[in-house]
Short mmCIF file of C-alpha atoms in Angstrom, two decimals:
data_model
loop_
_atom_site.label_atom_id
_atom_site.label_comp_id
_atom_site.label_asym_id
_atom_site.label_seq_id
_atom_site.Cartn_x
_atom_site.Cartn_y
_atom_site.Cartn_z
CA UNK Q 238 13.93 3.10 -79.25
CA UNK Q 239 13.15 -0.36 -78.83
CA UNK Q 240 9.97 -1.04 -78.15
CA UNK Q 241 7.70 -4.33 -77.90
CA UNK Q 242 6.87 -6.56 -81.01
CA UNK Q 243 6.11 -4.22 -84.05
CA UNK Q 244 2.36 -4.27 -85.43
CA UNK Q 245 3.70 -5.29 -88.84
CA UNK Q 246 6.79 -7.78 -87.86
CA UNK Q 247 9.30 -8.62 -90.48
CA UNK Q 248 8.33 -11.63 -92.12
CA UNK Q 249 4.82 -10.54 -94.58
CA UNK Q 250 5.99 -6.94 -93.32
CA UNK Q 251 7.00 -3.96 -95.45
CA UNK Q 252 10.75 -2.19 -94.94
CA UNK Q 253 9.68 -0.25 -92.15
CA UNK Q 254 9.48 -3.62 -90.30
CA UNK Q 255 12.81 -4.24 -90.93
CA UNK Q 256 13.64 -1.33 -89.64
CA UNK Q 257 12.12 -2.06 -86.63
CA UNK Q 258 13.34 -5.35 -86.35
CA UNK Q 259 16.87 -3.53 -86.36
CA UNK Q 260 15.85 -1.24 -83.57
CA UNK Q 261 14.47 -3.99 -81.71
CA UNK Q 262 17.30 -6.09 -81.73
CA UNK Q 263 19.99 -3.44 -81.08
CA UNK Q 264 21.61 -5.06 -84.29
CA UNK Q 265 24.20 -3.48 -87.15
CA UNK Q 266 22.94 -3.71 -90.24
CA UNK Q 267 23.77 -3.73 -94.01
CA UNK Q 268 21.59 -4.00 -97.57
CA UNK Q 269 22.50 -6.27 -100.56
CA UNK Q 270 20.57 -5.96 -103.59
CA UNK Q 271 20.34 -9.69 -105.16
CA UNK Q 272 18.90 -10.10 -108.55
CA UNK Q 273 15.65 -8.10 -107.84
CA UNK Q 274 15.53 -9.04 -104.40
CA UNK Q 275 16.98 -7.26 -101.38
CA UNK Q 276 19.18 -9.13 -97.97
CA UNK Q 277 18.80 -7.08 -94.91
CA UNK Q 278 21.78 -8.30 -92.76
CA UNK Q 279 21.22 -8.04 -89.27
CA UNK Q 280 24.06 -8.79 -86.67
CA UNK Q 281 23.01 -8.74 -82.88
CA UNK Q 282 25.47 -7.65 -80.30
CA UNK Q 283 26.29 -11.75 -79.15
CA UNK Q 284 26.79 -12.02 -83.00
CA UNK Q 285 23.50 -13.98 -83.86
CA UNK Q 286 23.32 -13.16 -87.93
CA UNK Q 287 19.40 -12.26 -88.82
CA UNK Q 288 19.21 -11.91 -92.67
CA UNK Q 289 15.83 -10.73 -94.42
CA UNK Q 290 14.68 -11.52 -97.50
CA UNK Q 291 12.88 -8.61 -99.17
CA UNK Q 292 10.71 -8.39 -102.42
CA UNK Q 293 11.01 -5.17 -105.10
CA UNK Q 294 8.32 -3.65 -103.32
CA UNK Q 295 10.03 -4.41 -100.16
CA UNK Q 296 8.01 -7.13 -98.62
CA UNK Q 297 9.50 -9.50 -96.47
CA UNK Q 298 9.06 -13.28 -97.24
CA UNK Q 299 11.72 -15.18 -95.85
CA UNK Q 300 13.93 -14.66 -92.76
CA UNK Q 301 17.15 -17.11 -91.69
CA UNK Q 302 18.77 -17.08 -88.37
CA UNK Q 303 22.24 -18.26 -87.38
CA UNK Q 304 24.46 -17.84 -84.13
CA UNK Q 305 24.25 -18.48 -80.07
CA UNK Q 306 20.98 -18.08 -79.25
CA UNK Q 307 17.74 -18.02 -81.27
CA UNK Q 308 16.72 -14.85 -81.41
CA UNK Q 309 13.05 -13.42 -80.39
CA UNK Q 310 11.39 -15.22 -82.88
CA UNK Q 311 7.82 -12.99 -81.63
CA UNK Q 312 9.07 -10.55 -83.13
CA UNK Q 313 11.29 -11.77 -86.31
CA UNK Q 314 7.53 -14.30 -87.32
CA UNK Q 315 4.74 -12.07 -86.11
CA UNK Q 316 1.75 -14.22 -86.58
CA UNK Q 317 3.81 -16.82 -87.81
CA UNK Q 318 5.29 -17.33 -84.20
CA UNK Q 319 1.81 -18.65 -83.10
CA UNK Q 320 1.74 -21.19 -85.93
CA UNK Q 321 5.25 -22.22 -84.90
CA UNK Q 322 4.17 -22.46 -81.48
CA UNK Q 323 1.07 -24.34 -82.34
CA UNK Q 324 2.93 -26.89 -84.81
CA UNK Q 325 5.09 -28.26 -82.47
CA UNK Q 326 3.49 -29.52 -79.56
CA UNK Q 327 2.03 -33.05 -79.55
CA UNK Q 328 -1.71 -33.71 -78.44
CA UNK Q 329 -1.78 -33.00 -74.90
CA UNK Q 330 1.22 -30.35 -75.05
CA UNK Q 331 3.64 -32.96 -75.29
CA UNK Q 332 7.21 -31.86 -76.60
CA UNK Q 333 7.48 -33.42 -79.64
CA UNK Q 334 11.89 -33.87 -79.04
CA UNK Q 335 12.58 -32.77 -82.26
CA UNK Q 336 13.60 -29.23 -83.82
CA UNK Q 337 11.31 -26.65 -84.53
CA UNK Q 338 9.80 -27.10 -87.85
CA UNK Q 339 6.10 -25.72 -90.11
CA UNK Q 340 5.35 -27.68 -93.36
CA UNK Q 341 2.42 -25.44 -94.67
CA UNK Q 342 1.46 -24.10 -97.74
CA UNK Q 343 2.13 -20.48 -96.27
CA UNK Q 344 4.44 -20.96 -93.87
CA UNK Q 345 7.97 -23.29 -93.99
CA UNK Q 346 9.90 -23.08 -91.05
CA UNK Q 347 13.30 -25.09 -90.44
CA UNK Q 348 15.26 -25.19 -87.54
CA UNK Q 349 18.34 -26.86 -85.93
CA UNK Q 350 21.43 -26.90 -84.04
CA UNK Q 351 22.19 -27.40 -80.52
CA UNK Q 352 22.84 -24.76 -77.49
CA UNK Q 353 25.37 -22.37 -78.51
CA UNK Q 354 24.98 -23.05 -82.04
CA UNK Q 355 21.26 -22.71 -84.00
CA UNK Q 356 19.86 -22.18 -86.93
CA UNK Q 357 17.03 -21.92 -88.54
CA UNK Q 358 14.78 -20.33 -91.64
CA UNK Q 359 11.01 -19.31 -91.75
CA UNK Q 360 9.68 -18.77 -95.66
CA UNK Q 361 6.71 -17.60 -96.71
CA UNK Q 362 6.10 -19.56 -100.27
CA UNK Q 363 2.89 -17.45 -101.43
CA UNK Q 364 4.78 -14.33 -100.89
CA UNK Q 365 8.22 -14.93 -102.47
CA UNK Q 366 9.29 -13.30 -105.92
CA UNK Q 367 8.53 -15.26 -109.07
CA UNK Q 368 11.07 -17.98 -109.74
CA UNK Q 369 12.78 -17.85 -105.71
CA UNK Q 370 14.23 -21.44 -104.95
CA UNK Q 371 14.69 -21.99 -101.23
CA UNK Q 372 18.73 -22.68 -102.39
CA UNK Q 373 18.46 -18.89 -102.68
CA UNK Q 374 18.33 -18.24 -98.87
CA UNK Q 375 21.37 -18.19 -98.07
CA UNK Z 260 8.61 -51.96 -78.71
CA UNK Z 261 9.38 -52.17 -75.12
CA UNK Z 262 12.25 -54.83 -76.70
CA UNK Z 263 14.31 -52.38 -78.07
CA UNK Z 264 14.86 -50.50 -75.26
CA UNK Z 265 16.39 -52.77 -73.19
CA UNK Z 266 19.03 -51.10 -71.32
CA UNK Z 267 22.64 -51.03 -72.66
CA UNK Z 268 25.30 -49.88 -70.23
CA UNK Z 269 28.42 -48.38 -71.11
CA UNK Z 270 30.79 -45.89 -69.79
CA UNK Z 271 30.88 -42.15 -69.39
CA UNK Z 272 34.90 -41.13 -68.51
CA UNK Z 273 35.07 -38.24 -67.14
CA UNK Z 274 38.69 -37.15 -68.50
CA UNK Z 275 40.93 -37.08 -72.04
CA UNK Z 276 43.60 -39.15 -70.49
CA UNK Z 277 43.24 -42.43 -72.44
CA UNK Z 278 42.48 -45.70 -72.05
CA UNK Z 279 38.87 -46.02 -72.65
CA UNK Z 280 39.57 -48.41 -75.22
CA UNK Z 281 40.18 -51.15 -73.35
CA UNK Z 282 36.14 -50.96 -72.28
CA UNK Z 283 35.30 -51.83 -75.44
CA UNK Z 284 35.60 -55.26 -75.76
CA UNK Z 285 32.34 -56.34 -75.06
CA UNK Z 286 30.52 -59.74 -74.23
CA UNK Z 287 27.09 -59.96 -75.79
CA UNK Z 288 25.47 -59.17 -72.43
CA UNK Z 289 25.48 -55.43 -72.16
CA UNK Z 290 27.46 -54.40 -69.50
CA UNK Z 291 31.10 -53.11 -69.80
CA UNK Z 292 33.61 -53.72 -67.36
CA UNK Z 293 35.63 -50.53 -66.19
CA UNK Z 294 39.10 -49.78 -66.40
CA UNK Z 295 40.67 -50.70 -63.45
CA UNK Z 296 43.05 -48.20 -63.71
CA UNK Z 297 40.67 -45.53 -64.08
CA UNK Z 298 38.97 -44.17 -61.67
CA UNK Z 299 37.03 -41.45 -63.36
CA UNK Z 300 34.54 -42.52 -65.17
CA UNK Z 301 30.23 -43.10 -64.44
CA UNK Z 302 28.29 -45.72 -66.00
CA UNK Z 303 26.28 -44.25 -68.60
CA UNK Z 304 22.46 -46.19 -68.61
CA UNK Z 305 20.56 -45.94 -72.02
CA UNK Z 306 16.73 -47.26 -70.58
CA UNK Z 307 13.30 -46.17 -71.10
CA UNK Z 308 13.27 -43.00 -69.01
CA UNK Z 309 12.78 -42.11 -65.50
CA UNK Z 310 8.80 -43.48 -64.26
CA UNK Z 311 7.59 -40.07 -63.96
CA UNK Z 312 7.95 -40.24 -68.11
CA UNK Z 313 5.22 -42.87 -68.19
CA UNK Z 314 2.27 -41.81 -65.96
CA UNK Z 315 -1.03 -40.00 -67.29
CA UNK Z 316 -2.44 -38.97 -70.76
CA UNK Z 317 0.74 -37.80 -72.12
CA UNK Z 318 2.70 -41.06 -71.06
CA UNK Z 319 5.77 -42.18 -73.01
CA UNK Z 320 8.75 -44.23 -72.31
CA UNK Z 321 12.00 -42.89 -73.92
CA UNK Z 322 14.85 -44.20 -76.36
CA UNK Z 323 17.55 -43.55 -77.25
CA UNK Z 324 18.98 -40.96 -74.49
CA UNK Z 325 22.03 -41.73 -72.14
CA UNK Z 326 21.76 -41.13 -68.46
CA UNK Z 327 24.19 -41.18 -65.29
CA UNK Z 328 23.71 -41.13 -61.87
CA UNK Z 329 24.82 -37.42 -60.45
CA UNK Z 330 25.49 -37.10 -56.69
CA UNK Z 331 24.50 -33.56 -55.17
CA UNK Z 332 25.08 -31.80 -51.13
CA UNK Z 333 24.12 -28.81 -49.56
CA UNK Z 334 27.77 -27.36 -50.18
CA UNK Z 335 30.01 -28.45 -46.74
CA UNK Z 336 27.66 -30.70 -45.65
CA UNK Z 337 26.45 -34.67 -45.69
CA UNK Z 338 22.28 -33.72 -46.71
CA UNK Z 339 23.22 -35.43 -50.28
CA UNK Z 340 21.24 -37.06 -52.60
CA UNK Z 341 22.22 -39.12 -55.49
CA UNK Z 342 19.97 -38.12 -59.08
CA UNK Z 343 19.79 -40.68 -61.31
CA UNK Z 344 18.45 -40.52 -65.09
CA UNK Z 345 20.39 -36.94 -65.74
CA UNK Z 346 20.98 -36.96 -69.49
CA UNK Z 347 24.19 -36.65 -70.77
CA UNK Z 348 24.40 -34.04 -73.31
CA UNK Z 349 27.25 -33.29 -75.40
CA UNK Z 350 25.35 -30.41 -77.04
CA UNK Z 351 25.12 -28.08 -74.11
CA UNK Z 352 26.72 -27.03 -70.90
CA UNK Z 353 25.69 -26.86 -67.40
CA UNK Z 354 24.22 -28.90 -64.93
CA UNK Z 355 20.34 -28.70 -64.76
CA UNK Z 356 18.11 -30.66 -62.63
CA UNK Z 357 13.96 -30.65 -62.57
CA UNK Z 358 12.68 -29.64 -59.08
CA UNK Z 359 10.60 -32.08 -58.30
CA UNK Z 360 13.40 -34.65 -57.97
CA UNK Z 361 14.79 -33.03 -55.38
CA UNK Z 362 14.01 -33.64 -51.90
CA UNK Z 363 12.65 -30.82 -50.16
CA UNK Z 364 15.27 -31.04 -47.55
CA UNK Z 365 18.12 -30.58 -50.22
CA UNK Z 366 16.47 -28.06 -52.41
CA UNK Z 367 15.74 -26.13 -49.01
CA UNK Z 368 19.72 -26.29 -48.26
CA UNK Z 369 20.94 -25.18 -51.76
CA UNK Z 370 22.08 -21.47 -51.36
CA UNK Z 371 20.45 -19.49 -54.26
CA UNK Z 372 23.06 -17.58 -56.12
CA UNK Z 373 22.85 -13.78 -55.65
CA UNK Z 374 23.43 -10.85 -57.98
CA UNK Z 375 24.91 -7.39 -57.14
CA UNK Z 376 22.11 -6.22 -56.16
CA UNK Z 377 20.93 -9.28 -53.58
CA UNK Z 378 18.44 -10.68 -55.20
CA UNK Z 379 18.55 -14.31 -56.62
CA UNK Z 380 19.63 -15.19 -60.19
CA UNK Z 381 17.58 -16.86 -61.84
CA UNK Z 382 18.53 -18.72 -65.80
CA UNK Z 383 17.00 -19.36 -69.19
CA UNK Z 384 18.88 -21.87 -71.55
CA UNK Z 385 17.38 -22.85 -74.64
CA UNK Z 386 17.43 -26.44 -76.12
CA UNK Z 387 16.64 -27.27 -79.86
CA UNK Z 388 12.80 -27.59 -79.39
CA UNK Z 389 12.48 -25.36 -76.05
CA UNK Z 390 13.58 -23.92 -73.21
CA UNK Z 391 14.36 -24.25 -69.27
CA UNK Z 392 13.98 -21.93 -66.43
CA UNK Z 393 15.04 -21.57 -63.10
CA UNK Z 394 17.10 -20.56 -59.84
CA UNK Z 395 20.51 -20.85 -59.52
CA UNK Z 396 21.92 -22.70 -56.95
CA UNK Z 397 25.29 -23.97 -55.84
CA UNK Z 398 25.74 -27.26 -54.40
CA UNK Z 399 28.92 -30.08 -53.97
CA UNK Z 400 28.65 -31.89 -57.23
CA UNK Z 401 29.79 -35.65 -57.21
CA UNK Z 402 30.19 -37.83 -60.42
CA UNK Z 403 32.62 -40.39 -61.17
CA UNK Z 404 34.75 -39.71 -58.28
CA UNK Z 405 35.23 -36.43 -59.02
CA UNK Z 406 33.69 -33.59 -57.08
CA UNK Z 407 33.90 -30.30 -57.56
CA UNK Z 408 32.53 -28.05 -54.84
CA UNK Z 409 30.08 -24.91 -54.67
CA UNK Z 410 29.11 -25.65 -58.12
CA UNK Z 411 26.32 -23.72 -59.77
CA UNK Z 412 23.31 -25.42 -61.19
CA UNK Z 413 19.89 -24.59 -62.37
CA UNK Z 414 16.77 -25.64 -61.17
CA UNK Z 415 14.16 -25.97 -63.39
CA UNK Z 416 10.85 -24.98 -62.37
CA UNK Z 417 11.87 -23.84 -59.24
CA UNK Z 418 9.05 -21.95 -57.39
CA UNK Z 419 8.03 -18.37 -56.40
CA UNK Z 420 10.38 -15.63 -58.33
CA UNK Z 421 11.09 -18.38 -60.95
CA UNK Z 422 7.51 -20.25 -61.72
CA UNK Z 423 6.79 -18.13 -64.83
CA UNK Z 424 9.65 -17.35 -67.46
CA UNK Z 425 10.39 -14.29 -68.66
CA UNK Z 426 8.99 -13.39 -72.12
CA UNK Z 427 12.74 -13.11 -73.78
CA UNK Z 428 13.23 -15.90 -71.92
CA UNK Z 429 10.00 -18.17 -74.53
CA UNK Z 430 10.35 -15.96 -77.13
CA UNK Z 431 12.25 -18.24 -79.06
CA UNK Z 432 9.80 -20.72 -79.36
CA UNK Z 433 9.25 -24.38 -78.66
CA UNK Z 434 8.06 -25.67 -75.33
CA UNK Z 435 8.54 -25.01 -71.78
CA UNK Z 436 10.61 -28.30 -70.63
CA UNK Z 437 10.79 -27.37 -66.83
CA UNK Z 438 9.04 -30.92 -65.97
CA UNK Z 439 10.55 -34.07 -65.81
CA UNK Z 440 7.89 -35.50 -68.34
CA UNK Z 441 8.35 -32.65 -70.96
CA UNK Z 442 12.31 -32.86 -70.72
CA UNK Z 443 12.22 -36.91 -70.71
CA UNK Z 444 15.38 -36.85 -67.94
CA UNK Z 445 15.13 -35.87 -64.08
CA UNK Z 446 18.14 -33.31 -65.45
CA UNK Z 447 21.03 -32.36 -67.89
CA UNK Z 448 24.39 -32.71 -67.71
CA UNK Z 449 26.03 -30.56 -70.60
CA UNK Z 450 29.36 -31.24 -70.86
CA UNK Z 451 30.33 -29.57 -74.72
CA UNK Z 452 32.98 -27.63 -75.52
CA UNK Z 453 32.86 -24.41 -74.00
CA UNK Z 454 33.97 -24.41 -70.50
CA UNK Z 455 31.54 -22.20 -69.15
CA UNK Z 456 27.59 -22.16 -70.64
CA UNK Z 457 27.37 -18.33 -72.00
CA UNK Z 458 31.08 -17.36 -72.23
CA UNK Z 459 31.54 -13.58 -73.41
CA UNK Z 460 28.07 -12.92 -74.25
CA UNK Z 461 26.83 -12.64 -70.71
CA UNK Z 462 29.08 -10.37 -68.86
CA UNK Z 463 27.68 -7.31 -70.03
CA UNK Z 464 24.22 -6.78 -68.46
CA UNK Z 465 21.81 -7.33 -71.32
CA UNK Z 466 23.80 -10.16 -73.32
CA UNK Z 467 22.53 -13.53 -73.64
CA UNK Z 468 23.35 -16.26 -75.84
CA UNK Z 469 21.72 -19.90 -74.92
CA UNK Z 470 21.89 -18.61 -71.33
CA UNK Z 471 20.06 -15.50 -70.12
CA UNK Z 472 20.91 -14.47 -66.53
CA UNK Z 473 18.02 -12.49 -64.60
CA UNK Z 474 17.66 -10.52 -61.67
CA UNK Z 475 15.28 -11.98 -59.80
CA UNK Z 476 13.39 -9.98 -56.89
CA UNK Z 477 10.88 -11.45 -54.76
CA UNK Z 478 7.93 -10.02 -57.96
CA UNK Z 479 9.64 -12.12 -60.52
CA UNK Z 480 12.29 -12.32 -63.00
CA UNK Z 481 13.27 -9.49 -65.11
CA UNK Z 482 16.49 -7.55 -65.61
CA UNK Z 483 19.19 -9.09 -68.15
CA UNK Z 484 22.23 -9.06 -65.97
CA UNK Z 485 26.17 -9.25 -66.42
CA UNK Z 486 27.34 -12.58 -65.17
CA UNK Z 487 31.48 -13.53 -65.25
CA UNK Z 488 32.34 -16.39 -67.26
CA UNK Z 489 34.71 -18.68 -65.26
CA UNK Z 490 35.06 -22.61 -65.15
CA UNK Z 491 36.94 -22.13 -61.23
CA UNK Z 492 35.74 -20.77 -58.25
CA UNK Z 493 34.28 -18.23 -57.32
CA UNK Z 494 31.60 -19.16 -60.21
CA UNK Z 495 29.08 -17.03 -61.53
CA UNK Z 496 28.25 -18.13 -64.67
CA UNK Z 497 27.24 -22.45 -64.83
CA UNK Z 498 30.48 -23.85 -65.68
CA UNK Z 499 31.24 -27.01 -67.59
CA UNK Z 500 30.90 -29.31 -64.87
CA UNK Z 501 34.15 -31.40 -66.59
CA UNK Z 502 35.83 -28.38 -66.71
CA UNK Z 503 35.13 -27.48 -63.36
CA UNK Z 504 36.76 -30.41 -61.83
CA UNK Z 505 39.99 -30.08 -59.87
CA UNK Z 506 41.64 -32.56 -61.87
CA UNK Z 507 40.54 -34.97 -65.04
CA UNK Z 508 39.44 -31.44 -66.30
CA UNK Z 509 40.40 -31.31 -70.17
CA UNK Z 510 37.49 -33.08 -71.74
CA UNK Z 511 35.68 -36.54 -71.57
CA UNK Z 512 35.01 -39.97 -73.70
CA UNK Z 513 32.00 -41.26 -73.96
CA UNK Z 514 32.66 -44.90 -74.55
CA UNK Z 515 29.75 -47.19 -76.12
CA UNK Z 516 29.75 -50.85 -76.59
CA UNK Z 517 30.54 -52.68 -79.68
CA UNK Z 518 26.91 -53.12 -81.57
CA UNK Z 519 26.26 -56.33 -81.14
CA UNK Z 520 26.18 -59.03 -84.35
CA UNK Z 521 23.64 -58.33 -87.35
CA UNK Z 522 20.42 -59.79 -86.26
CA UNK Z 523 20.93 -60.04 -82.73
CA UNK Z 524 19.18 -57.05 -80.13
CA UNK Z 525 21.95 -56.17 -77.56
#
């Protein structure tokens, strides 16, 4: 059943967040096994690709988006949706006109596109397997 | 600073038909004289913004964004009002228009769109660094000559029902651009190239895509509803407001001036 934001979201959660994420979004999904890594594919009903980059031990440390709409990125970030949120309004709450983007050592989120068409990654560098090269997320 | 934004004009033609080329001949001044054999086309303004960009703490004056004039009445009726400083996006689809620039007698005369079950619809769209939200409304839509009538539009930041945004409708991310200062135009014209501004996604109740549709009831915003996807009347969905024309319908040219010679501003 879908329910509201899981306690653990997907990216710095364990599989079970994936899981959820799956639930939540109503999405098919399907399991690659890269090179001691894992890709949880994710495809929402308005065909909006999630993909989920998950460790050995099954911790989640990157996430990419691609498709329509963004999707609810509350519950694909977790606490990272706050830092988003934070990084990209100017003093005063001014928009800043530019795409959503976080340059920090613990978060890296990219973003782009236009209506109809977006895209975007969110990477958590501290987390990621030994020897992970952001050419990797794809 | 305030040098390089001096305003260029050039010309927004409103069909595929041709002919746009012979606008591009330009003097060093920065105006462009139309086609006189066209008869579709609005002057596109690039300028610093509408005023309401450069008042209080969080004033700016803009670059780099082209604007037209966009004529709208109470559907059937002369209580009109012409909007100007409506960007021109080629990135989106739909008409949108802050509610503050409207005057309260037009806004009052707009008919709010209704869903099956009689309540108003209300719209999310998202943008690369936000989102809008608002009613839907129909109204005559003028531009260039071309009109097409009944046509719905969104207001952004309309009131009551509509004043706070669902949370699917922020949830992903960047800021809430309902005000004329956080959008930097009094409204959006989206002219891509889908004809209508969800297409499949939205007529089964719970699909989104850039667009979410809501039910809208008097306590707010909340079901995901099914809206049809066509560019002709009767409209549900916001249509491409090129596509929606009668005639001059198959796509548009946005013509810009020749730059002007190394070294010299426009």
């Amino acid at each position: 059943m879908a329910a509201g934001p899981a306690a653990h979201a997907a990216l710095g959660g364990d599989t079970a967040s994936i899981e959820a994420d799956r639930a939540y979004f109503a999405a098919r999904s399907s399991t690659t096994a890269m090179g001691g890594r894992t890709v949880h594919l994710l495809t929402l009903a308005n065909g909006t690709v999630v993909r989920e980059f998950a460790r050995a031990d099954g911790m989640v440390f990157a996430v990419t988006w691609r498709g329509p709409a963004r999707p609810d990125l509350r519950q694909l970030l977790g606490p990272g949706f706050d830092v988003l949120q934070a990084d990209n309004v100017l003093a005063g709450g001014r928009r800043t006109h530019r795409p959503l983007s976080v340059r920090r050592a613990d978060l890296a989120v990219s973003s782009g596109g236009h209506s109809g068409a977006f895209w975007g990654l969110a990477y958590r560098p501290t987390l990621a397997p030994p020897g992970f090269s952001l050419r990797n997320l794809s | 600073m305030i040098r390089a934004l001096v305003a260029l004009t050039t010309l927004l033609l409103l069909s595929a038909c041709g002919g746009g080329g012979s606008g591009s001949s330009t003097p060093a001044s920065t105006s462009v004289t139309p086609p006189t054999t066209l008869s579709n086309f609005a002057t596109v303004t690039v300028d610093a913004g509408p005023p309401a960009l450069d008042v209080g703490p969080n004033a700016y004056i803009q670059a780099n964004v082209a604007y037209v004039s966009v004529t709208l009445c109470a559907p059937g009726t002369p209580n009109c009002q012409t909007i100007d400083h409506v960007q021109v996006d080629t990135g989106s689809v739909g008409l949108r228009i802050a509610e503050g620039v409207l005057s309260p007698t037009l806004l009052a005369a707009l008919p709010q769109q209704e869903d099956s079950a009689g309540n108003p619809v209300g719209e999310c769209y998202s943008f690369v660094d936000g989102y809008v939200f608002g009613s839907v409304r129909q109204a005559d839509f003028q531009i260039g000559g071309e009109t097409v009538s009944n046509m719905p539009l969104t207001v952004l930041g309309d009131a009551g029902a509509f004043s706070t945004p669902p949370r699917s409708c922020s949830a992903g991310g960047g800021a809430n651009l309902d005000t004329v200062q956080n959008f930097g135009a009094n409204g959006i014209i989206g002219i891509g190239v889908t004809t209508t501004d969800c297409g499949i996604a939205c007529t089964t109740a719970g699909g989104y895509s850039s667009a979410i549709y809501y039910d809208c009831p008097s306590l707010g915003c909340g079901s995901i509803i099914a809206r049809a996807s066509s560019a002709a009347a009767p409209f549900q969905q916001l249509p491409n407001p090129v596509a929606a024309m009668a005639t001059d319908n198959n796509g548009s040219i946005l013509s810009l001036p020749a730059p002007p010679p190394p070294g010299r501003r426009p």
